[in-house]
PDB file of C-alpha atoms in Angstrom:
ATOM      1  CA  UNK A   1     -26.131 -91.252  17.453  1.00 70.00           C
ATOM      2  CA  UNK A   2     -28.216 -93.416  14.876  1.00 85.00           C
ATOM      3  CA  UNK A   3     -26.481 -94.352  11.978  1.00 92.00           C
ATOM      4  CA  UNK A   4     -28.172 -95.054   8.776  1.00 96.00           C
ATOM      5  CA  UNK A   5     -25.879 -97.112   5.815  1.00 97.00           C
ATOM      6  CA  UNK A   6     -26.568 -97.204   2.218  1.00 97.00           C
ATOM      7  CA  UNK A   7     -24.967 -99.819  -0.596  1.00 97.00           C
ATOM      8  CA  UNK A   8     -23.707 -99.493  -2.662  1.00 98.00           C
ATOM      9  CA  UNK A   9     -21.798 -95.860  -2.224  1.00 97.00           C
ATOM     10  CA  UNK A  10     -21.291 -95.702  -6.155  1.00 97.00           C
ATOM     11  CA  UNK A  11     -22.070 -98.261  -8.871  1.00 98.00           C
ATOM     12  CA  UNK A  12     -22.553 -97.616 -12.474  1.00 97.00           C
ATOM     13  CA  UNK A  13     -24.649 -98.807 -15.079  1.00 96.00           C
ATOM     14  CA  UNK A  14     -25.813 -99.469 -18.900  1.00 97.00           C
ATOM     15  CA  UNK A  15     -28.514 -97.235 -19.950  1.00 97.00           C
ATOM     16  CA  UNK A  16     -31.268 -99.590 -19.846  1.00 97.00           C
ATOM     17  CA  UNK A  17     -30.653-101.597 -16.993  1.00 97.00           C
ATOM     18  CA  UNK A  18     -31.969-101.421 -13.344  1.00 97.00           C
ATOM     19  CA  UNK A  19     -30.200-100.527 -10.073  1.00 98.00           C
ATOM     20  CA  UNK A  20     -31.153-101.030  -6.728  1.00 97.00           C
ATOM     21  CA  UNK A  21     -29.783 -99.016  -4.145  1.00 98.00           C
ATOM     22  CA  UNK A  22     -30.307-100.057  -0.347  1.00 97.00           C
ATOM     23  CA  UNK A  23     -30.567 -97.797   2.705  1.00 96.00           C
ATOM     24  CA  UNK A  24     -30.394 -99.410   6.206  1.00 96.00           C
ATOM     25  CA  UNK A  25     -30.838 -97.635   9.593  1.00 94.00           C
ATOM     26  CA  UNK A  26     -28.348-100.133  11.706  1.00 94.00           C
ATOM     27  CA  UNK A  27     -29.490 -99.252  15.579  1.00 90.00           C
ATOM     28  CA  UNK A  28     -33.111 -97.828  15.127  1.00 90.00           C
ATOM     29  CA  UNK A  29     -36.234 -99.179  13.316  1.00 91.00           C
ATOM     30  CA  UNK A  30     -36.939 -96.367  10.854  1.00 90.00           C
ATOM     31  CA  UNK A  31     -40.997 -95.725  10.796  1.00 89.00           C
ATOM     32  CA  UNK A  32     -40.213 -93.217   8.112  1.00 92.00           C
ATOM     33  CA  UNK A  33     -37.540 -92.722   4.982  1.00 94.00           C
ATOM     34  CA  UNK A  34     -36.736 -90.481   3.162  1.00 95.00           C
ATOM     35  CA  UNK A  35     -35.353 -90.585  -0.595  1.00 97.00           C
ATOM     36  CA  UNK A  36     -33.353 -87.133  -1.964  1.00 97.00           C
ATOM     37  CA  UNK A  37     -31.781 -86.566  -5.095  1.00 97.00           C
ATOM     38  CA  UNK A  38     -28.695 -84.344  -5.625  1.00 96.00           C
ATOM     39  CA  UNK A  39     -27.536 -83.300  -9.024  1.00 92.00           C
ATOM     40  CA  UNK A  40     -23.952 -82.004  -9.674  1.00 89.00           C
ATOM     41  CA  UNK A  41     -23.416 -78.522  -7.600  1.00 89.00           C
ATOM     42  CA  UNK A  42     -26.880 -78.532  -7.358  1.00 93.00           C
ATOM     43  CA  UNK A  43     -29.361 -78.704  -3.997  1.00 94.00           C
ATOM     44  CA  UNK A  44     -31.099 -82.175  -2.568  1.00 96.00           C
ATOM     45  CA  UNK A  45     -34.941 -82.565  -3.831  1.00 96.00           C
ATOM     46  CA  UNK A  46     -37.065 -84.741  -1.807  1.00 96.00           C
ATOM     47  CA  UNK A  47     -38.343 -87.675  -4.506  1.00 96.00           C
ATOM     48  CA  UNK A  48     -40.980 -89.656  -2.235  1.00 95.00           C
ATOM     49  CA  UNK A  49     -41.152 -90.793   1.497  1.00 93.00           C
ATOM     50  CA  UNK A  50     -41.933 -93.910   2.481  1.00 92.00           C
ATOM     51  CA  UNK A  51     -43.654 -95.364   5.582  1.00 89.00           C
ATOM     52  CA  UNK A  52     -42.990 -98.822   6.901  1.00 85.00           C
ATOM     53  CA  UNK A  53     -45.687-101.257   5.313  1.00 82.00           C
ATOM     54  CA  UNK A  54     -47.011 -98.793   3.590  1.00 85.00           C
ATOM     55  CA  UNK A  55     -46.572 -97.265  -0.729  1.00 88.00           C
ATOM     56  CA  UNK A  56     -44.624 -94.594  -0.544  1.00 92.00           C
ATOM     57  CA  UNK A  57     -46.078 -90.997  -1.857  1.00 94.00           C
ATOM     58  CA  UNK A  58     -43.852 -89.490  -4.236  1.00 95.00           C
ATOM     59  CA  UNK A  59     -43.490 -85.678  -4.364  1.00 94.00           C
ATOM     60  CA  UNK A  60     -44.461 -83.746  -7.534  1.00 93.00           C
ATOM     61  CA  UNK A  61     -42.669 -84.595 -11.050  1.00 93.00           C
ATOM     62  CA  UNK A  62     -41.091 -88.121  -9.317  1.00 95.00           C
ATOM     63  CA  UNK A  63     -42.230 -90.855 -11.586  1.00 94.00           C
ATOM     64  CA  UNK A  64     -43.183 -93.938  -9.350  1.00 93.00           C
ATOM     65  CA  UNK A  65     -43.030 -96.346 -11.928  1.00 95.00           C
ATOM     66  CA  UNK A  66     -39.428 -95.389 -12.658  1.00 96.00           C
ATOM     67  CA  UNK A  67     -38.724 -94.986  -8.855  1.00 97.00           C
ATOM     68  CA  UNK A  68     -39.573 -97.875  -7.491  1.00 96.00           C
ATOM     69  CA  UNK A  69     -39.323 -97.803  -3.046  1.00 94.00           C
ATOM     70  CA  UNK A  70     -40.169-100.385  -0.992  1.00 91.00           C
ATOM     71  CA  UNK A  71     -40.198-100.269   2.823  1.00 89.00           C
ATOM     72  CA  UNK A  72     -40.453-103.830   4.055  1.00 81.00           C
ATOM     73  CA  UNK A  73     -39.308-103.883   7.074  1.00 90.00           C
ATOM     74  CA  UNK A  74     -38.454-101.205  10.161  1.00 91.00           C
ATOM     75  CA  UNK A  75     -34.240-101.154   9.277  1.00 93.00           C
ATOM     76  CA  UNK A  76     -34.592-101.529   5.199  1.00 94.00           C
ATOM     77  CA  UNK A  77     -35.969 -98.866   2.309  1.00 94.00           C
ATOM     78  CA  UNK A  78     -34.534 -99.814  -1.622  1.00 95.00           C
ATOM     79  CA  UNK A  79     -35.156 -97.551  -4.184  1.00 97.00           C
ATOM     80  CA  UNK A  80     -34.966 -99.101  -7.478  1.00 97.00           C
ATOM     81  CA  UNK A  81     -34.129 -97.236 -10.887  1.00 97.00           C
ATOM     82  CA  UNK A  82     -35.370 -98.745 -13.759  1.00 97.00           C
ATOM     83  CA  UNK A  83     -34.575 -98.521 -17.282  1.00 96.00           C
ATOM     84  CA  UNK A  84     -31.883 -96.240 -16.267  1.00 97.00           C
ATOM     85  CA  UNK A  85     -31.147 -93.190 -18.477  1.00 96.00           C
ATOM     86  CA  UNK A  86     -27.776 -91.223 -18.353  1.00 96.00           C
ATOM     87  CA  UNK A  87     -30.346 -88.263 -16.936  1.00 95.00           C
ATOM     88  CA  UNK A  88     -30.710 -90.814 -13.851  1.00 96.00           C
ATOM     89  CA  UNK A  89     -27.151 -89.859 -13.027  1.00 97.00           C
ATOM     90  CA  UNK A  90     -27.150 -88.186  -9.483  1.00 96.00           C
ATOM     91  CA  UNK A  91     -26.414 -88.395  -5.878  1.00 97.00           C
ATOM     92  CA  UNK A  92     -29.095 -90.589  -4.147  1.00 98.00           C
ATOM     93  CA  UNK A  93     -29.067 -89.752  -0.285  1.00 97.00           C
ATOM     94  CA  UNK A  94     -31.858 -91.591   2.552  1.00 97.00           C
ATOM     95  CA  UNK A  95     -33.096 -90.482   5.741  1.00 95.00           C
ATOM     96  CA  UNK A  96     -34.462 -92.144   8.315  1.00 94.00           C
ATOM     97  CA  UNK A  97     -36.477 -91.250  11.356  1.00 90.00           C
ATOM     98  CA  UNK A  98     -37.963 -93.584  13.882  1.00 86.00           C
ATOM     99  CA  UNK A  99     -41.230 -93.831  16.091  1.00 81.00           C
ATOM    100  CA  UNK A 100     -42.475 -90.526  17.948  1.00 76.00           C
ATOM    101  CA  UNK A 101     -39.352 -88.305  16.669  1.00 78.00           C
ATOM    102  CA  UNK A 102     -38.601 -85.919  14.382  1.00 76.00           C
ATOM    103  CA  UNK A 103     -35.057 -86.250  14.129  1.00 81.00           C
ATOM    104  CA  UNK A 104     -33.978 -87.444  10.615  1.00 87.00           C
ATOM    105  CA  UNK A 105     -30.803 -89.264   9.982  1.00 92.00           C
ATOM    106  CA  UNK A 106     -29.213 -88.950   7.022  1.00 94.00           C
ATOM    107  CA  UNK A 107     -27.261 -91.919   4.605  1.00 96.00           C
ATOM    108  CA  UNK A 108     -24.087 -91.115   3.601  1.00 96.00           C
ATOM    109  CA  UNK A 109     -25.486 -91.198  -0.293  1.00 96.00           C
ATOM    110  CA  UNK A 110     -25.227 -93.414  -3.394  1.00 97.00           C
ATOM    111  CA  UNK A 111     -23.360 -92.225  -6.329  1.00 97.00           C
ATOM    112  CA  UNK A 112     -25.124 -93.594  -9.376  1.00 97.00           C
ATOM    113  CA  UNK A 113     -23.623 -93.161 -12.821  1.00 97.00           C
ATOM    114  CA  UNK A 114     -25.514 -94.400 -16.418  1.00 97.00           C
ATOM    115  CA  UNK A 115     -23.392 -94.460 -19.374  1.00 96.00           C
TER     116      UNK A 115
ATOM    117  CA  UNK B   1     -45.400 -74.161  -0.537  1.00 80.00           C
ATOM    118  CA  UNK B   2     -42.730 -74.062   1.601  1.00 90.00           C
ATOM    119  CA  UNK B   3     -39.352 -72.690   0.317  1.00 95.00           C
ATOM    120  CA  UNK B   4     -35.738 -71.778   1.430  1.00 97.00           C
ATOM    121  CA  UNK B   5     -33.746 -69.431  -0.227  1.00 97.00           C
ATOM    122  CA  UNK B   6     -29.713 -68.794   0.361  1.00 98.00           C
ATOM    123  CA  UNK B   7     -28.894 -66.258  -1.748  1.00 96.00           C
ATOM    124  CA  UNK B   8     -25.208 -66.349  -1.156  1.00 97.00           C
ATOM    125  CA  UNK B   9     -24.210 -69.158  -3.775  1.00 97.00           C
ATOM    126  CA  UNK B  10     -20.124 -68.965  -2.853  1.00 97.00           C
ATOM    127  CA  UNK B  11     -18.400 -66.825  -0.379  1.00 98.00           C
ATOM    128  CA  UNK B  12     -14.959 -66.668  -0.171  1.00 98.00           C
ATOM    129  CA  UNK B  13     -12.830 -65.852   3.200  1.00 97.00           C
ATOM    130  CA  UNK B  14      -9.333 -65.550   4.428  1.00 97.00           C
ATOM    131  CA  UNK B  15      -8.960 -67.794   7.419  1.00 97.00           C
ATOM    132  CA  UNK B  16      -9.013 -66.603  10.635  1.00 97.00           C
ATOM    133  CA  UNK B  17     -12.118 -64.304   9.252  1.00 98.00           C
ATOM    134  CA  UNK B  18     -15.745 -64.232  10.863  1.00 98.00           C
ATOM    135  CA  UNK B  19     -18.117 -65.799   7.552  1.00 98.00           C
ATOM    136  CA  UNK B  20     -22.348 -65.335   7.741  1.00 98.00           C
ATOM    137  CA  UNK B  21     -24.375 -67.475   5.904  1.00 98.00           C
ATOM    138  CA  UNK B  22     -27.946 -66.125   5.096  1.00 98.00           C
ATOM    139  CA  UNK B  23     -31.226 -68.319   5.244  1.00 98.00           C
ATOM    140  CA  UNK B  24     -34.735 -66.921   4.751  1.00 98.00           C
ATOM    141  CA  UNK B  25     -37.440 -69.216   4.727  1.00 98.00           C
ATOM    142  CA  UNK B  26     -41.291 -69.153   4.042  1.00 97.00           C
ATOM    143  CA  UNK B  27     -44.166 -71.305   5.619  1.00 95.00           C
ATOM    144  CA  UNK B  28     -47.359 -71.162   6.576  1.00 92.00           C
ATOM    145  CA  UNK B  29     -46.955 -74.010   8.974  1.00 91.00           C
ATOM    146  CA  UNK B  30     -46.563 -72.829  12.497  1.00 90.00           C
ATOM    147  CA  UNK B  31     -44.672 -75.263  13.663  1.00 90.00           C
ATOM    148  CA  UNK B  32     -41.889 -76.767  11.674  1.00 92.00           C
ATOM    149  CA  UNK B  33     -38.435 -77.152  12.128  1.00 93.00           C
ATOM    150  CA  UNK B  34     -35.155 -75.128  10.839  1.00 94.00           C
ATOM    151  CA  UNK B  35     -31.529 -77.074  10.190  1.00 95.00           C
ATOM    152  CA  UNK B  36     -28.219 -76.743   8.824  1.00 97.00           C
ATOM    153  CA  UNK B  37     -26.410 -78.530   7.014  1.00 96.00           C
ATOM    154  CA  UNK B  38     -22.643 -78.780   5.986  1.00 97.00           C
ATOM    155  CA  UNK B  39     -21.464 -81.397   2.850  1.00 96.00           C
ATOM    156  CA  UNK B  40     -18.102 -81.662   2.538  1.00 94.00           C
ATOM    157  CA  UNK B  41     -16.931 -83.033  -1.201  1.00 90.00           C
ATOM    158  CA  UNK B  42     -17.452 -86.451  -0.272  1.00 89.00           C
ATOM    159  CA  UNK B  43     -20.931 -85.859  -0.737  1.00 91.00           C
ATOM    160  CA  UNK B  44     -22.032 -86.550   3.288  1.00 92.00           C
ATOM    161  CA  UNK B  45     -24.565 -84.572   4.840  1.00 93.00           C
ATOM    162  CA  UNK B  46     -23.111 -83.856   8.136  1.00 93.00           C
ATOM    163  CA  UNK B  47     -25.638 -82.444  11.048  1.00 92.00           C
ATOM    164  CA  UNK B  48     -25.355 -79.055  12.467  1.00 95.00           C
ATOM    165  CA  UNK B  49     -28.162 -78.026  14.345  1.00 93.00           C
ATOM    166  CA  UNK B  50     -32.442 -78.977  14.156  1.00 92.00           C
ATOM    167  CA  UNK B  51     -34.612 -75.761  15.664  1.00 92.00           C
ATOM    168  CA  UNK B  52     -38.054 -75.833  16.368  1.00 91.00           C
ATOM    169  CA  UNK B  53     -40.145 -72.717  15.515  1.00 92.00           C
ATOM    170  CA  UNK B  54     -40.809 -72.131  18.806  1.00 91.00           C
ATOM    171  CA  UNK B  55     -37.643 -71.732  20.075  1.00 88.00           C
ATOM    172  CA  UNK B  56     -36.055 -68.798  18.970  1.00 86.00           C
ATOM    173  CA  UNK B  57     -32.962 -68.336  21.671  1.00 86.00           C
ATOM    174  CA  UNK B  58     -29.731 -67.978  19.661  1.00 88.00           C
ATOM    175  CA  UNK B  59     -27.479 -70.559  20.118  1.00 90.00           C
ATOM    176  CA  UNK B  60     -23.674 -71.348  19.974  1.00 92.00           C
ATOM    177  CA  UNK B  61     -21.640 -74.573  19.472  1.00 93.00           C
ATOM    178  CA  UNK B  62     -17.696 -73.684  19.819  1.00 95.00           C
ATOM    179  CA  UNK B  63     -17.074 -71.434  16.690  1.00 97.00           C
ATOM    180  CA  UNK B  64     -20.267 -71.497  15.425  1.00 97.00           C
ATOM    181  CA  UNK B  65     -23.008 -69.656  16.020  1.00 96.00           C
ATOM    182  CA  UNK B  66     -26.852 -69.535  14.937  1.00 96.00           C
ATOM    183  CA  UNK B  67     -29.687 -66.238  14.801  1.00 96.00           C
ATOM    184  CA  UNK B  68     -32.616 -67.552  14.153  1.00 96.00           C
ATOM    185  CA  UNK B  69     -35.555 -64.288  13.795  1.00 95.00           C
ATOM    186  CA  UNK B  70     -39.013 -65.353  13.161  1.00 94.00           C
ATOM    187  CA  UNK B  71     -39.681 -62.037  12.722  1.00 93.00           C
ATOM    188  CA  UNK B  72     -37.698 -61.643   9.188  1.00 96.00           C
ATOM    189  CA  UNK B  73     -38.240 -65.298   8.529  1.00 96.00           C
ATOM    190  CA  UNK B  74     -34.278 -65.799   8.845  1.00 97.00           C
ATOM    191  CA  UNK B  75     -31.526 -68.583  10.430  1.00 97.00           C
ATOM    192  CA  UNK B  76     -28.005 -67.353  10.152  1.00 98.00           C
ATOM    193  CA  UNK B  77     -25.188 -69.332  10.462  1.00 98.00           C
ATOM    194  CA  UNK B  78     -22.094 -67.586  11.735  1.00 98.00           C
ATOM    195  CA  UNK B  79     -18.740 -69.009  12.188  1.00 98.00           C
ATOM    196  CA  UNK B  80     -16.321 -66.956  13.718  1.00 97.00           C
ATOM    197  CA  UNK B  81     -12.476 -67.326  13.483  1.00 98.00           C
ATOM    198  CA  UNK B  82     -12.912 -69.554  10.173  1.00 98.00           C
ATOM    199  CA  UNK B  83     -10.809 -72.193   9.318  1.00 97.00           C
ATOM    200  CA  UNK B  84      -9.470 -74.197   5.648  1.00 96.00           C
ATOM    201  CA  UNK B  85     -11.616 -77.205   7.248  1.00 96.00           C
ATOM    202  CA  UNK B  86     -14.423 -75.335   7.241  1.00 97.00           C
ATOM    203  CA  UNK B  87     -14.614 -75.081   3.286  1.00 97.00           C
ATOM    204  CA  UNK B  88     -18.064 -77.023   1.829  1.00 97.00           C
ATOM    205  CA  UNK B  89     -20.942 -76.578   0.825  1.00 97.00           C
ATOM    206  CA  UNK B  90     -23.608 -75.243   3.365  1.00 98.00           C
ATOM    207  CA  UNK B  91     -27.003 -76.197   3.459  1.00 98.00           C
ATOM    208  CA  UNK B  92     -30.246 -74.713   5.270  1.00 98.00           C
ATOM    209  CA  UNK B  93     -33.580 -77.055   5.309  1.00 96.00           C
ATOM    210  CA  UNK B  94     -37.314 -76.658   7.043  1.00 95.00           C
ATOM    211  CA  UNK B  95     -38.955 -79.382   7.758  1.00 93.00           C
ATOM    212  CA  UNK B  96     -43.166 -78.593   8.032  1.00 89.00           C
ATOM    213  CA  UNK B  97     -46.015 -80.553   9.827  1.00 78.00           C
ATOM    214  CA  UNK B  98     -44.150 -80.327  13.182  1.00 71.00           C
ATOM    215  CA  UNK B  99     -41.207 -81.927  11.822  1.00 69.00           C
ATOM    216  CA  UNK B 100     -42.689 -84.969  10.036  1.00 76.00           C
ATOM    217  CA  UNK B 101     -42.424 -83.760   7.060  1.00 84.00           C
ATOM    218  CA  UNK B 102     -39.318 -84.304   4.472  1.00 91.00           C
ATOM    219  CA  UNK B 103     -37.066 -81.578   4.405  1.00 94.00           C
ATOM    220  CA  UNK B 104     -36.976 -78.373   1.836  1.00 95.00           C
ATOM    221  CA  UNK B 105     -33.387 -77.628   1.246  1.00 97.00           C
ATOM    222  CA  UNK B 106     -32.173 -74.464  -0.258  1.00 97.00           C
ATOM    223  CA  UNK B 107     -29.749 -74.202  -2.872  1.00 97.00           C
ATOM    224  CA  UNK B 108     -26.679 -74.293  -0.672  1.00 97.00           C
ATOM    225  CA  UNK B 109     -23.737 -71.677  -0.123  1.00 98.00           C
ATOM    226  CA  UNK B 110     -20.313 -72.352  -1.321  1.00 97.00           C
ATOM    227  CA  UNK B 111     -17.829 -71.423   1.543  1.00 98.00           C
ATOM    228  CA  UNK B 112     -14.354 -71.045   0.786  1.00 98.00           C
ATOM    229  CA  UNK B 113     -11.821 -70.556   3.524  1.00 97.00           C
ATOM    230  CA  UNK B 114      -8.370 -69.389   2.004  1.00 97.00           C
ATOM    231  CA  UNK B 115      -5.072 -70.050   4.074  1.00 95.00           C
TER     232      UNK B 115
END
């Protein structure tokens, strides 16, 4: 099946700073990601999907200048944090799907922790 | 909107014992797509099973089992002769606009198998 990477699978940060997280599909090109956020014990909210080429729309209450995503290329998405805040601390998981399917393929998640 | 509610938020089971998870769903799309998910505590999704709306044959994959009935809105997961490696966290999702769209989780059911 396709596999889709992320990196790094936990890092932690100084309030304040910015953190990039990568998310790679390794034997597809990925027309479409997804980003999803997963608090402690809690369900995963979609935050914004991006389209190869194109700005990503953000769902409802995501703030896009905080969640910076950029889609470059067909295998590579980043979501960048900035300005991190301890309330940035969560589970970041990507999905990918390619051309003409509507299967999505899931990261195996970013653990991001601001002190 | 679309939304996904599982109302069961932990069940706990002596292995060996048939578990049901609940899923209702609402959408006004008519044709989306219905999966499960299972996250074990290192934090990766793992894939169950994707169903299109229009396919609403039951289906069964060794010990598990899915009912999916448009007509209550519902896609039960049942898995039958439980096991301790079965314990996680259980997650039902729709996807609208054929499938294109992100997916809507719901809030995720706490199984517990006991020994």
């Amino acid at each position: 099946g396709a596999v889709v990477s992320q990196h790094p699978s936990r890092v932690i940060c100084k309030s304040g700073t910015s953190v990039k997280i990568e998310c790679r599909s390794l034997d597809f090109q990925a027309t479409t990601m997804f980003w999803y956020r997963q608090f402690p014990k809690q369900s995963l909210m979609l935050m914004a999907t991006s389209n190869e080429g194109s700005k990503a729309t953000y769902e409802q209450g995501v703030e896009k200048d905080k969640f910076l995503i950029n889609h470059a290329s067909l295998t590579l998405s980043t979501l960048t944090v900035t300005s991190a805040h301890p309330e940035d601390s969560s589970f970041y998981i990507c999905s990918a799907r390619g051309r003409n399917s509507y299967e999505q393929y899931f990261g195996p998640g970013t653990r991001l922790t601001v002190t | 909107a679309q939304k996904v509610t599982q109302a069961q938020t932990e069940i706990s089971v002596v292995e060996k014992e048939d578990v049901t998870l609940d899923c209702v769903y609402e959408t006004r799309d008519t044709t989306y797509y219905l999966f499960w998910y299972k996250q074990p505590p290192s934090g990766e999704l793992v894939f169950l099973i994707r169903r299109n709306s229009f396919d609403e044959q039951n289906e069964i994959s060794g010990r598990y089992s899915w009912n999916f009935q448009k007509s209550t809105s519902s896609f039960n997961f049942t898995i039958t002769a439980s096991q301790v490696v079965d314990s996680a966290v259980y997650f039902c999702a729709l996807s609208e606009e054929g499938g294109a769209d992100g997916l809507t989780f719901g809030k995720g059911t706490h199984l517990i198998i006991q020994p």
